[in-house]
mmCIF file of C-alpha atoms and ligand atoms in Angstrom:
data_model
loop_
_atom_site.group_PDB
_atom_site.id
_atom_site.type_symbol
_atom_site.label_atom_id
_atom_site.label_comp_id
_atom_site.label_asym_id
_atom_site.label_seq_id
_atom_site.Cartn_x
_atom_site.Cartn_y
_atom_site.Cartn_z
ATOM 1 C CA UNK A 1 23.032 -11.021 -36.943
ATOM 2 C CA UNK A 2 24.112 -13.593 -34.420
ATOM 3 C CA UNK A 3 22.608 -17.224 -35.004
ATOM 4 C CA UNK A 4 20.355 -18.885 -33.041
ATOM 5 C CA UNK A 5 21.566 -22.651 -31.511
ATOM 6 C CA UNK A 6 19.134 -24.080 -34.064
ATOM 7 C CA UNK A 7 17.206 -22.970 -37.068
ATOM 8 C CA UNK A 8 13.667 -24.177 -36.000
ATOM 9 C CA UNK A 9 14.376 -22.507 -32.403
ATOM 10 C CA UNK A 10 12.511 -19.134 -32.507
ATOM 11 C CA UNK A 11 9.443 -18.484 -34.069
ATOM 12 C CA UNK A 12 10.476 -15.838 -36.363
ATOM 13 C CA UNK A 13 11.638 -17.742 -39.320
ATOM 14 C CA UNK A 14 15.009 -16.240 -39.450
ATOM 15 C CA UNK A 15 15.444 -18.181 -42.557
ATOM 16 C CA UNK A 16 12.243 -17.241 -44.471
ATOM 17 C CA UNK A 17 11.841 -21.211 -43.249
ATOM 18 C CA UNK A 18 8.137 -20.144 -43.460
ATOM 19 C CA UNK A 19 6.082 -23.504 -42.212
ATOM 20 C CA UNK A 20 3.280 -22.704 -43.931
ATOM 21 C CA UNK A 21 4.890 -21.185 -47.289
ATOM 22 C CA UNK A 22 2.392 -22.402 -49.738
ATOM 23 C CA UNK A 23 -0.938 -21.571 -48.011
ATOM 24 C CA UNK A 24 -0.038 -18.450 -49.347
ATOM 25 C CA UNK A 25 2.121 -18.656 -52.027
ATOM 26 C CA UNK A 26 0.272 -21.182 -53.728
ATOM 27 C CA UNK A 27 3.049 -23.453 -56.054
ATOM 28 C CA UNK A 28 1.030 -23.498 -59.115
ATOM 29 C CA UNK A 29 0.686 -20.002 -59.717
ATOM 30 C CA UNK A 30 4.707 -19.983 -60.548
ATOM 31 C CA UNK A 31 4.779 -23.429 -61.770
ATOM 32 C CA UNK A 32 1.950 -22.395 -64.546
ATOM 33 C CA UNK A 33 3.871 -18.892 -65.015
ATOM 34 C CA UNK A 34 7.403 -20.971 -66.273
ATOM 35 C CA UNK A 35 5.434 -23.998 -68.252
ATOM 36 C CA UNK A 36 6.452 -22.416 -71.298
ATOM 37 C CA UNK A 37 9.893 -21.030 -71.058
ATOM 38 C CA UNK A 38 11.265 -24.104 -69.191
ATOM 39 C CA UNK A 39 9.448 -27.003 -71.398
ATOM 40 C CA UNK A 40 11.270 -25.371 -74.320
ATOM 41 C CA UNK A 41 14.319 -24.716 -72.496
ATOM 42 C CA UNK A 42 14.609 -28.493 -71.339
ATOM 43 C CA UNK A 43 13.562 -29.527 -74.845
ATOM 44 C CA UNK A 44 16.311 -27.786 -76.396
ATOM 45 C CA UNK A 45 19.464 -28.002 -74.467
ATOM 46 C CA UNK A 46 19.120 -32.060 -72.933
ATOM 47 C CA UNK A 47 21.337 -34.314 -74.314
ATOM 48 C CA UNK A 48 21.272 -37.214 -72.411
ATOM 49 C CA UNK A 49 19.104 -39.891 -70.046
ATOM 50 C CA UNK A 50 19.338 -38.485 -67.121
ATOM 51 C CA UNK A 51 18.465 -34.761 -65.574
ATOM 52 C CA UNK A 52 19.776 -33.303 -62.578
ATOM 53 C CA UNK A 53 17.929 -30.629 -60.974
ATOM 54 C CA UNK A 54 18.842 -28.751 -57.481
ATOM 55 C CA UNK A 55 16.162 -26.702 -55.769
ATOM 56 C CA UNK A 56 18.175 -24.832 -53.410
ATOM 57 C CA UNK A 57 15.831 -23.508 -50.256
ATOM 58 C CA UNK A 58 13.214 -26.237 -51.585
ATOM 59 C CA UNK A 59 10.803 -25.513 -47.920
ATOM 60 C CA UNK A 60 8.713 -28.541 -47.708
ATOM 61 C CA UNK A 61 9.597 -29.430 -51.361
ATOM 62 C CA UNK A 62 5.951 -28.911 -53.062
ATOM 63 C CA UNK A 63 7.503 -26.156 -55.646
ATOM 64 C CA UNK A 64 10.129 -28.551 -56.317
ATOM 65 C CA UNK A 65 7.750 -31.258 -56.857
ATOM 66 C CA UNK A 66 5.813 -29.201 -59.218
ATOM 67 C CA UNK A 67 8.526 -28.292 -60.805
ATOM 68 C CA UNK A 68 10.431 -31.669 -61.327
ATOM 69 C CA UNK A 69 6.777 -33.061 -63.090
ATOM 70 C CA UNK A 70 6.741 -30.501 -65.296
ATOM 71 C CA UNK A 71 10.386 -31.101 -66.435
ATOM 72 C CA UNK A 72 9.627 -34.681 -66.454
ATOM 73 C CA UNK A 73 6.400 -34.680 -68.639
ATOM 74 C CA UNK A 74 8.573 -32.231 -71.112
ATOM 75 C CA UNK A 75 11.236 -34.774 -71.708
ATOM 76 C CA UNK A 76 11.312 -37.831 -73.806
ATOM 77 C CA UNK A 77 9.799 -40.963 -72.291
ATOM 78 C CA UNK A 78 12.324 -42.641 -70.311
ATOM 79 C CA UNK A 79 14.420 -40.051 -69.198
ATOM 80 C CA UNK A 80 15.393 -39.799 -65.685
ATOM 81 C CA UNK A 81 15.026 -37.019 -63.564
ATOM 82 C CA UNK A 82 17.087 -36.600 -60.187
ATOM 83 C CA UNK A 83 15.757 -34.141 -58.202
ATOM 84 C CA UNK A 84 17.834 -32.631 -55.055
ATOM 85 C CA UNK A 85 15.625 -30.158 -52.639
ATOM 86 C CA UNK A 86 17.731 -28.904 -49.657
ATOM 87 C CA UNK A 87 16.849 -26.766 -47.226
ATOM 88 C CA UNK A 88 18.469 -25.722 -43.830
ATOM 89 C CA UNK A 89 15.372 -26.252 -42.097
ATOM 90 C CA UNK A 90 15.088 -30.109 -40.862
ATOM 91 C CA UNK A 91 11.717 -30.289 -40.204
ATOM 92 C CA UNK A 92 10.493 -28.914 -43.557
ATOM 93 C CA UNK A 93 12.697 -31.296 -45.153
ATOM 94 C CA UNK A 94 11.145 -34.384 -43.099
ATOM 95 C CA UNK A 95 8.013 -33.311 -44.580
ATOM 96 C CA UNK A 96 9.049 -33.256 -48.016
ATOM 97 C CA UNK A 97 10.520 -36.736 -47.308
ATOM 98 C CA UNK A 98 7.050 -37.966 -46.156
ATOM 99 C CA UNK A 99 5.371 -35.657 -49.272
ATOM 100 C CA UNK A 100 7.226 -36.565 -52.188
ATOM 101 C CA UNK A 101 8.757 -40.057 -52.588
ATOM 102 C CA UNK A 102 10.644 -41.112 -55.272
ATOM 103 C CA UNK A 103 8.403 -42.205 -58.004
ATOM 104 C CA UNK A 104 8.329 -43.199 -61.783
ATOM 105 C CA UNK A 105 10.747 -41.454 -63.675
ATOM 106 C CA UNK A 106 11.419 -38.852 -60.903
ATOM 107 C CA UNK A 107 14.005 -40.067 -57.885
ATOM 108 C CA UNK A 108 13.843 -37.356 -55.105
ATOM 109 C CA UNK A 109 16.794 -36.806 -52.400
ATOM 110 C CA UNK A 110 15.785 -34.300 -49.619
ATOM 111 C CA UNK A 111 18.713 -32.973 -47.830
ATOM 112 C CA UNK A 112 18.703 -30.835 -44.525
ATOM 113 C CA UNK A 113 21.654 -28.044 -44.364
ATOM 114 C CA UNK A 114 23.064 -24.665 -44.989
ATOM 115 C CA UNK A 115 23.542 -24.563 -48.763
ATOM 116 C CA UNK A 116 26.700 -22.756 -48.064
ATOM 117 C CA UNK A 117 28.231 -25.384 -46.174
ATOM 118 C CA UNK A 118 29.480 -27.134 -49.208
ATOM 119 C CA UNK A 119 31.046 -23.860 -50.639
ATOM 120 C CA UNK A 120 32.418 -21.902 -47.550
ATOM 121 C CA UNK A 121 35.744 -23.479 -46.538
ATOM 122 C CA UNK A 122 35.141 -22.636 -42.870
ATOM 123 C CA UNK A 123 31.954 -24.781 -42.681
ATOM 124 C CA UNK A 124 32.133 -27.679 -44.712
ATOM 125 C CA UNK A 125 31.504 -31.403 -42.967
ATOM 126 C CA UNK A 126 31.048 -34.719 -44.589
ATOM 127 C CA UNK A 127 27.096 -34.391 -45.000
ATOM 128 C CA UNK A 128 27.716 -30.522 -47.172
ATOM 129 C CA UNK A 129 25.388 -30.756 -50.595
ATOM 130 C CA UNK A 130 28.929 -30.739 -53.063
ATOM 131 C CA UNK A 131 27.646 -31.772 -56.700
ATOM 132 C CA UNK A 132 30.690 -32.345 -59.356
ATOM 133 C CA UNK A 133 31.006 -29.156 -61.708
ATOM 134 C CA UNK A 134 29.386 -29.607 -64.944
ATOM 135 C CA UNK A 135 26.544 -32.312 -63.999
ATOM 136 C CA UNK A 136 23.738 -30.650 -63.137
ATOM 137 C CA UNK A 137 20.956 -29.404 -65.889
ATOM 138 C CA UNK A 138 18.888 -27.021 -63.629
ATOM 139 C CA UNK A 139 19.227 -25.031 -61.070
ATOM 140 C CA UNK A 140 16.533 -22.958 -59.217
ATOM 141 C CA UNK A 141 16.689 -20.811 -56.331
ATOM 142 C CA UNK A 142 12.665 -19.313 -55.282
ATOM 143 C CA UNK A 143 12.885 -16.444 -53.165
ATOM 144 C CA UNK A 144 15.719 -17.311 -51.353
ATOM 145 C CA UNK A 145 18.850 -15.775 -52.119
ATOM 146 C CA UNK A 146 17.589 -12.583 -49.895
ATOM 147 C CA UNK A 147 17.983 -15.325 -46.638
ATOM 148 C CA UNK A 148 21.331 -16.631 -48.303
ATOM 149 C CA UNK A 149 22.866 -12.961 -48.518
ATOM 150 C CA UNK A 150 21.350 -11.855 -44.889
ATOM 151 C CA UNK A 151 22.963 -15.099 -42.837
ATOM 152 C CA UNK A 152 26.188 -14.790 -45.105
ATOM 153 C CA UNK A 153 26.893 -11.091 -46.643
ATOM 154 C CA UNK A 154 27.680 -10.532 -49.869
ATOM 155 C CA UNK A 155 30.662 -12.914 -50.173
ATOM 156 C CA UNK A 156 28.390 -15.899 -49.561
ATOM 157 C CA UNK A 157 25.737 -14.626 -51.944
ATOM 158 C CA UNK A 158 28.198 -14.246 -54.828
ATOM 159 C CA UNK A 159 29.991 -17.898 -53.356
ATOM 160 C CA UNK A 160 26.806 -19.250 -53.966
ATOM 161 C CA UNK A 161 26.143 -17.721 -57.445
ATOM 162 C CA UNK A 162 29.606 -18.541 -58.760
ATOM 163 C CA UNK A 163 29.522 -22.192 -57.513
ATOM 164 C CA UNK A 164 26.153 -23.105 -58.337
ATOM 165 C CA UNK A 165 27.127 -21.476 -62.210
ATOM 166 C CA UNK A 166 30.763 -24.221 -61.950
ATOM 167 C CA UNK A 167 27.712 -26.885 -60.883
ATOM 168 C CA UNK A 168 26.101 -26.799 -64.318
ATOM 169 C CA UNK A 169 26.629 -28.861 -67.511
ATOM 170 C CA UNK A 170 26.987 -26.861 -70.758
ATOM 171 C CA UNK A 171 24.079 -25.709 -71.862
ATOM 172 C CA UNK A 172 22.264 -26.301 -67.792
ATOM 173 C CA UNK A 173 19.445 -23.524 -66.845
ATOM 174 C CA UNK A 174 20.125 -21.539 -63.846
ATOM 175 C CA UNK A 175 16.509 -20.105 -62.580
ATOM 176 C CA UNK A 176 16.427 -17.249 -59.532
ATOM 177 C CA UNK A 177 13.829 -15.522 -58.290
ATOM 178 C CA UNK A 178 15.699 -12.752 -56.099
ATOM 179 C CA UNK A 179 13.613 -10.682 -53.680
ATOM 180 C CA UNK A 180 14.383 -7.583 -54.071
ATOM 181 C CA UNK A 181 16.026 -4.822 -52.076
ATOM 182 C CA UNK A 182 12.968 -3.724 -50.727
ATOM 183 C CA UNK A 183 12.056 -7.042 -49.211
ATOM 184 C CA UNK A 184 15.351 -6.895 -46.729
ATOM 185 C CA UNK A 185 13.803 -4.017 -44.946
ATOM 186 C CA UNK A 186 10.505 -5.661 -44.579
ATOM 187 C CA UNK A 187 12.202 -8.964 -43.374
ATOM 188 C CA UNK A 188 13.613 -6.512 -40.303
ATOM 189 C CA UNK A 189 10.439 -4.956 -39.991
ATOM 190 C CA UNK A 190 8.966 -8.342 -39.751
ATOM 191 C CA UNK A 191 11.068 -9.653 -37.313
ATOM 192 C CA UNK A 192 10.242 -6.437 -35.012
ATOM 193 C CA UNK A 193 6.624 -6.629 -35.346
ATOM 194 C CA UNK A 194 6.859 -10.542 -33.873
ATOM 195 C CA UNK A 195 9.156 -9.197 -31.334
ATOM 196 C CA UNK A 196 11.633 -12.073 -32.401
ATOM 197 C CA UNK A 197 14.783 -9.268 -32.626
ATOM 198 C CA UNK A 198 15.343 -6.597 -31.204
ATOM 199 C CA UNK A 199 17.209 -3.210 -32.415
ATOM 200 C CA UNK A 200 20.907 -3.512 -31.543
ATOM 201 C CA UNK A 201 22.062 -2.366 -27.654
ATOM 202 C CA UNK A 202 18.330 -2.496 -27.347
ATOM 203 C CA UNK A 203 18.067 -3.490 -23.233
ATOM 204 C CA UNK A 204 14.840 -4.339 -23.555
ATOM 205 C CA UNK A 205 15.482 -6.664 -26.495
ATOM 206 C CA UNK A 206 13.203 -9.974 -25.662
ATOM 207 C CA UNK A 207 15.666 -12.082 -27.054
ATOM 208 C CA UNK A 208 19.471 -10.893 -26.303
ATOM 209 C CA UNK A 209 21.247 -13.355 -29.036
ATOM 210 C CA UNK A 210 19.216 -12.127 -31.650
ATOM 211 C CA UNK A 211 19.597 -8.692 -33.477
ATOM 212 C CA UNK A 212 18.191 -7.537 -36.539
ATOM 213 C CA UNK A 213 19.957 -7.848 -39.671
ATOM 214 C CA UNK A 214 22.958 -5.010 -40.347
ATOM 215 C CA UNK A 215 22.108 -4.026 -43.943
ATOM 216 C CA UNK A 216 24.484 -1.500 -44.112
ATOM 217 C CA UNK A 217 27.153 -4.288 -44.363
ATOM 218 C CA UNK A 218 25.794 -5.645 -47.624
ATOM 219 C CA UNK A 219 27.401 -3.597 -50.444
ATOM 220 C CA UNK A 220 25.058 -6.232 -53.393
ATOM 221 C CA UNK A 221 22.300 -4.620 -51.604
ATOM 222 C CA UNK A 222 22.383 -0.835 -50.975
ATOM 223 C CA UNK A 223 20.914 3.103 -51.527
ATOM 224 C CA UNK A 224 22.578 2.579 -55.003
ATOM 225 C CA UNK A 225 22.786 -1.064 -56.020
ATOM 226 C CA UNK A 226 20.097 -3.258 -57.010
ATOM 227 C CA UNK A 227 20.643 -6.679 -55.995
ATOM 228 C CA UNK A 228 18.740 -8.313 -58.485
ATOM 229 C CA UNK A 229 20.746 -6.252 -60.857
ATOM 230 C CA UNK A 230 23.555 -7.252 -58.994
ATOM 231 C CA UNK A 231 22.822 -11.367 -59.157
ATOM 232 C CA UNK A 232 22.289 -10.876 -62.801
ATOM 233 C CA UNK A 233 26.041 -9.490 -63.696
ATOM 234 C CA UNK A 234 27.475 -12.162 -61.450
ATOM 235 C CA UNK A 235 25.598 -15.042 -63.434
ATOM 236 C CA UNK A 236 26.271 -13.567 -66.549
ATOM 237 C CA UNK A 237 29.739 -12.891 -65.630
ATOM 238 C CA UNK A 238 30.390 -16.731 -65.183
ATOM 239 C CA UNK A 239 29.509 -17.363 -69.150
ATOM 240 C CA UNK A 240 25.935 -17.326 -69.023
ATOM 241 C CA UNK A 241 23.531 -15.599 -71.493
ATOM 242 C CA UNK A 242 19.957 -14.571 -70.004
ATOM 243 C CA UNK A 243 16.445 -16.004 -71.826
ATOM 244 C CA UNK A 244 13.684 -14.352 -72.096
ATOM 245 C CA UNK A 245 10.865 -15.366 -69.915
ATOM 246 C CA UNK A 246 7.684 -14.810 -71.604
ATOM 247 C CA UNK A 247 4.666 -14.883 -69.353
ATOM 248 C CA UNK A 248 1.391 -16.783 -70.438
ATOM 249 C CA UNK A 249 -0.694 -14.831 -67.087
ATOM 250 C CA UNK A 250 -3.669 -16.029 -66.515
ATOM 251 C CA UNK A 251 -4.447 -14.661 -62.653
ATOM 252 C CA UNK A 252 -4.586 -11.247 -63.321
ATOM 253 C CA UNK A 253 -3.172 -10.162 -59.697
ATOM 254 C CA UNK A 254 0.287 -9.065 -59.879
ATOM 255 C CA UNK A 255 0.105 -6.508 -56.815
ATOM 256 C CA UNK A 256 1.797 -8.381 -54.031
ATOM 257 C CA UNK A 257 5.460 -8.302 -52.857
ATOM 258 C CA UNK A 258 5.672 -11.145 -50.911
ATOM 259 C CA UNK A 259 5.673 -9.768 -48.148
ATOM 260 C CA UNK A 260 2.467 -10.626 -46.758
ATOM 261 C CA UNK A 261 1.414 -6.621 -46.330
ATOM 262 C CA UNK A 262 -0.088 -6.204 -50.191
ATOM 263 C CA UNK A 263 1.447 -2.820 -51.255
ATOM 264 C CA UNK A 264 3.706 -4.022 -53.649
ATOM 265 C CA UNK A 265 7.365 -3.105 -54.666
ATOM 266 C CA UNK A 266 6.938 -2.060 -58.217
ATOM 267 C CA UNK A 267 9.395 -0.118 -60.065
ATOM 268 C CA UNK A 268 7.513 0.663 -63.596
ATOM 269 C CA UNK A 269 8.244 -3.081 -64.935
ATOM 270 C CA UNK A 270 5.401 -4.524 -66.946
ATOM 271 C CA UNK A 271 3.983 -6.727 -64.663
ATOM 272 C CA UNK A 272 3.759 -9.484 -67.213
ATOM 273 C CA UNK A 273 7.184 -10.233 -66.480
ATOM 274 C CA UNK A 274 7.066 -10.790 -62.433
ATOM 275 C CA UNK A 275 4.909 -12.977 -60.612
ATOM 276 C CA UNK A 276 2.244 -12.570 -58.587
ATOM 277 C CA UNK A 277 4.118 -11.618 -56.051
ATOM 278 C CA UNK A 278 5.729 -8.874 -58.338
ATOM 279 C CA UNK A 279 8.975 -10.742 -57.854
ATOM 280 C CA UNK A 280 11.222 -11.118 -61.077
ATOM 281 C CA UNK A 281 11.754 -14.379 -62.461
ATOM 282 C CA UNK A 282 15.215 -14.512 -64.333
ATOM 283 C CA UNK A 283 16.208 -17.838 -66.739
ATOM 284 C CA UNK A 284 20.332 -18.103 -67.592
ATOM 285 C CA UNK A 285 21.672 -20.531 -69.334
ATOM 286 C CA UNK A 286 25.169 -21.610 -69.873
ATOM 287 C CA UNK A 287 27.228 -21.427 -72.869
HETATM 288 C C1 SAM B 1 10.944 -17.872 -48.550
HETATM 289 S S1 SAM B 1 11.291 -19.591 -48.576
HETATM 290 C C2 SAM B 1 11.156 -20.006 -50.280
HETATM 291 C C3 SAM B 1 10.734 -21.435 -50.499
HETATM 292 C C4 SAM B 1 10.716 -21.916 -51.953
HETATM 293 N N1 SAM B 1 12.009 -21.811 -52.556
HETATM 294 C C5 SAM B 1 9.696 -21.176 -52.763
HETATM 295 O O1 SAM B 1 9.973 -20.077 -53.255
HETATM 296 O O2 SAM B 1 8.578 -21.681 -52.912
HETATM 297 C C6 SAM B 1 13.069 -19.633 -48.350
HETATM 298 C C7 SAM B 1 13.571 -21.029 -48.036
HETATM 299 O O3 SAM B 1 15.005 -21.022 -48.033
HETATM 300 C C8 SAM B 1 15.480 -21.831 -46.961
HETATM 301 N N2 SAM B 1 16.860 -21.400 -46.654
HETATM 302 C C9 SAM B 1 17.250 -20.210 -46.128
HETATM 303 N N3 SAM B 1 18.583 -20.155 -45.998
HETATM 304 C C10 SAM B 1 19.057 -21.325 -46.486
HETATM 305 C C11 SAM B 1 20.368 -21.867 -46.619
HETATM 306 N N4 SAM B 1 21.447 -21.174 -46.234
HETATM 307 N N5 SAM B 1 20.526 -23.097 -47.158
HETATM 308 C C12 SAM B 1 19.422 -23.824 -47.538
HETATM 309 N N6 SAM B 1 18.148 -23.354 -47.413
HETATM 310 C C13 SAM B 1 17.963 -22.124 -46.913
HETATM 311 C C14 SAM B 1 14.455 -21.598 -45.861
HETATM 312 O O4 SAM B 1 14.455 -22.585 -44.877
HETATM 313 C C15 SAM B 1 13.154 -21.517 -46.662
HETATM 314 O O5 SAM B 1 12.497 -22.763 -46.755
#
């Protein structure tokens, strides 16, 4: 797909940099879903004063903010937590800036930028999100890694994976909820329906600069490979072992896909393990 000048130019969200993300994906609904896994997670592998947590795609930062209480109110009194949120859209982050200041025990940095930027030796630039390996504790990454792997193919995706794995401490949680390969047909669609791309060669494309995504370069993603299968094995592969998440559900609606259309991208799972949005949530952590 070739990029737009700016990420906030068209209307289409090219990023999933959805302005209005949590009208209708509420926060608390996944927040309540991972109260129990993660408060005994944090409880058991912290060490020290301070916990750093990166939400990477963090939109206007209110999952992040959710989350960071919750990992807050689970440790002991006194310990700081450092919570980075970036995102590569500017203007969500200038929100989250304005929404969630520093306060108490939590100290919040909001960063604009390509996560990638830090990782991909042809980007790069002094301002690139670059944490030290081995000083982070958590790591999440909501429903974003679909936008990571469209803009940068499956090299980037697994760039992302591997680095984000070298980021964590020893014993540091790495939390992704992947959409899955059905989503990155519907993110086309999508695009189509706003009339924000057009099909390739299309002459009477509205906007010339902007194509649809070309999923048949993305081998992670394909006829016969499951990406969230796929995102797994890499993760693992760096050393980590995966925890159980064990639901405590109390909505009772588990039959969207995210996708704003309602009919669902189940595959047989129990839906006690996926969220509302019948997206998987996966917990590693490292050894
Ligand atoms: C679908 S939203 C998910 C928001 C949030 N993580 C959640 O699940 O509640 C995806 C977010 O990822 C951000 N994003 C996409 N590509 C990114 C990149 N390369 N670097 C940083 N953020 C990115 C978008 O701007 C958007 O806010």
């Amino acid at each position: 797909m070739m990029m737009p000048s700016s990420v906030t130019q068209y209307n289409g969200h090219i990023y999933g940099n959805f302005p209005s993300y949590y009208d209708f994906n509420p926060s608390g609904k996944r927040t309540e879903l991972l109260r129990g896994v993660l408060v005994r997670e944090v409880l058991a592998t912290h060490e020290k004063s301070a916990f750093g947590y990166l939400d990477v795609g963090c939109n206007d930062g209110t999952l992040t903010y959710d989350i960071s209480r919750l990992i807050s109110s689970a440790l002991p009194e006194g310990t700081e937590v450092v919570t980075t949120g970036v995102d590569i859209d500017p203007v969500l982050i200038e929100r989250a800036i304005k929404q969630y200041p520093t306060r108490e025990q939590i100290t919040y940095e909001w960063k604009s930028g390509d996560i990638l930027d830090g990782i991909l030796s042809e980007n790069g630039g002094e301002s690139a999100y670059r944490p030290s390996p081995g000083t982070l504790s958590l790591i999440s990454c909501f429903s974003t890694t679909m936008w990571l792997h469209l803009h940068h193919g499956d090299s980037g995706l697994t760039a992302f994976l591997r680095e984000g794995c070298k980021w964590l401490k020893r014993g540091g949680l790495f939390l992704v909820e992947p959409q899955e390969n059905v989503s990155y047909k519907k993110a086309n669609r999508r695009l189509r329906q706003m009339k924000v791309v057009g099909e390739k060669d299309d002459k009477s494309d509205p906007n010339p600069t902007v194509h649809q995504f070309d999923l048949e370069n993305l081998s992670l993603r394909s006829e016969n490979s499951d990406v969230t299968h796929r995102i797994k094995e890499i993760i693992l592969g760096e050393g980590f072992v995966e925890i159980k998440i064990d639901f405590e559900r109390k909505d009772g609606d588990g039959d969207g896909d995210g996708d704003g259309d309602g009919d669902g991208d189940g595959d047989g799972d129990r839906k006690d393990t996926r969220t509302h949005w019948n997206r998987r949530l996966m917990l590693f952590r490292k050894n």
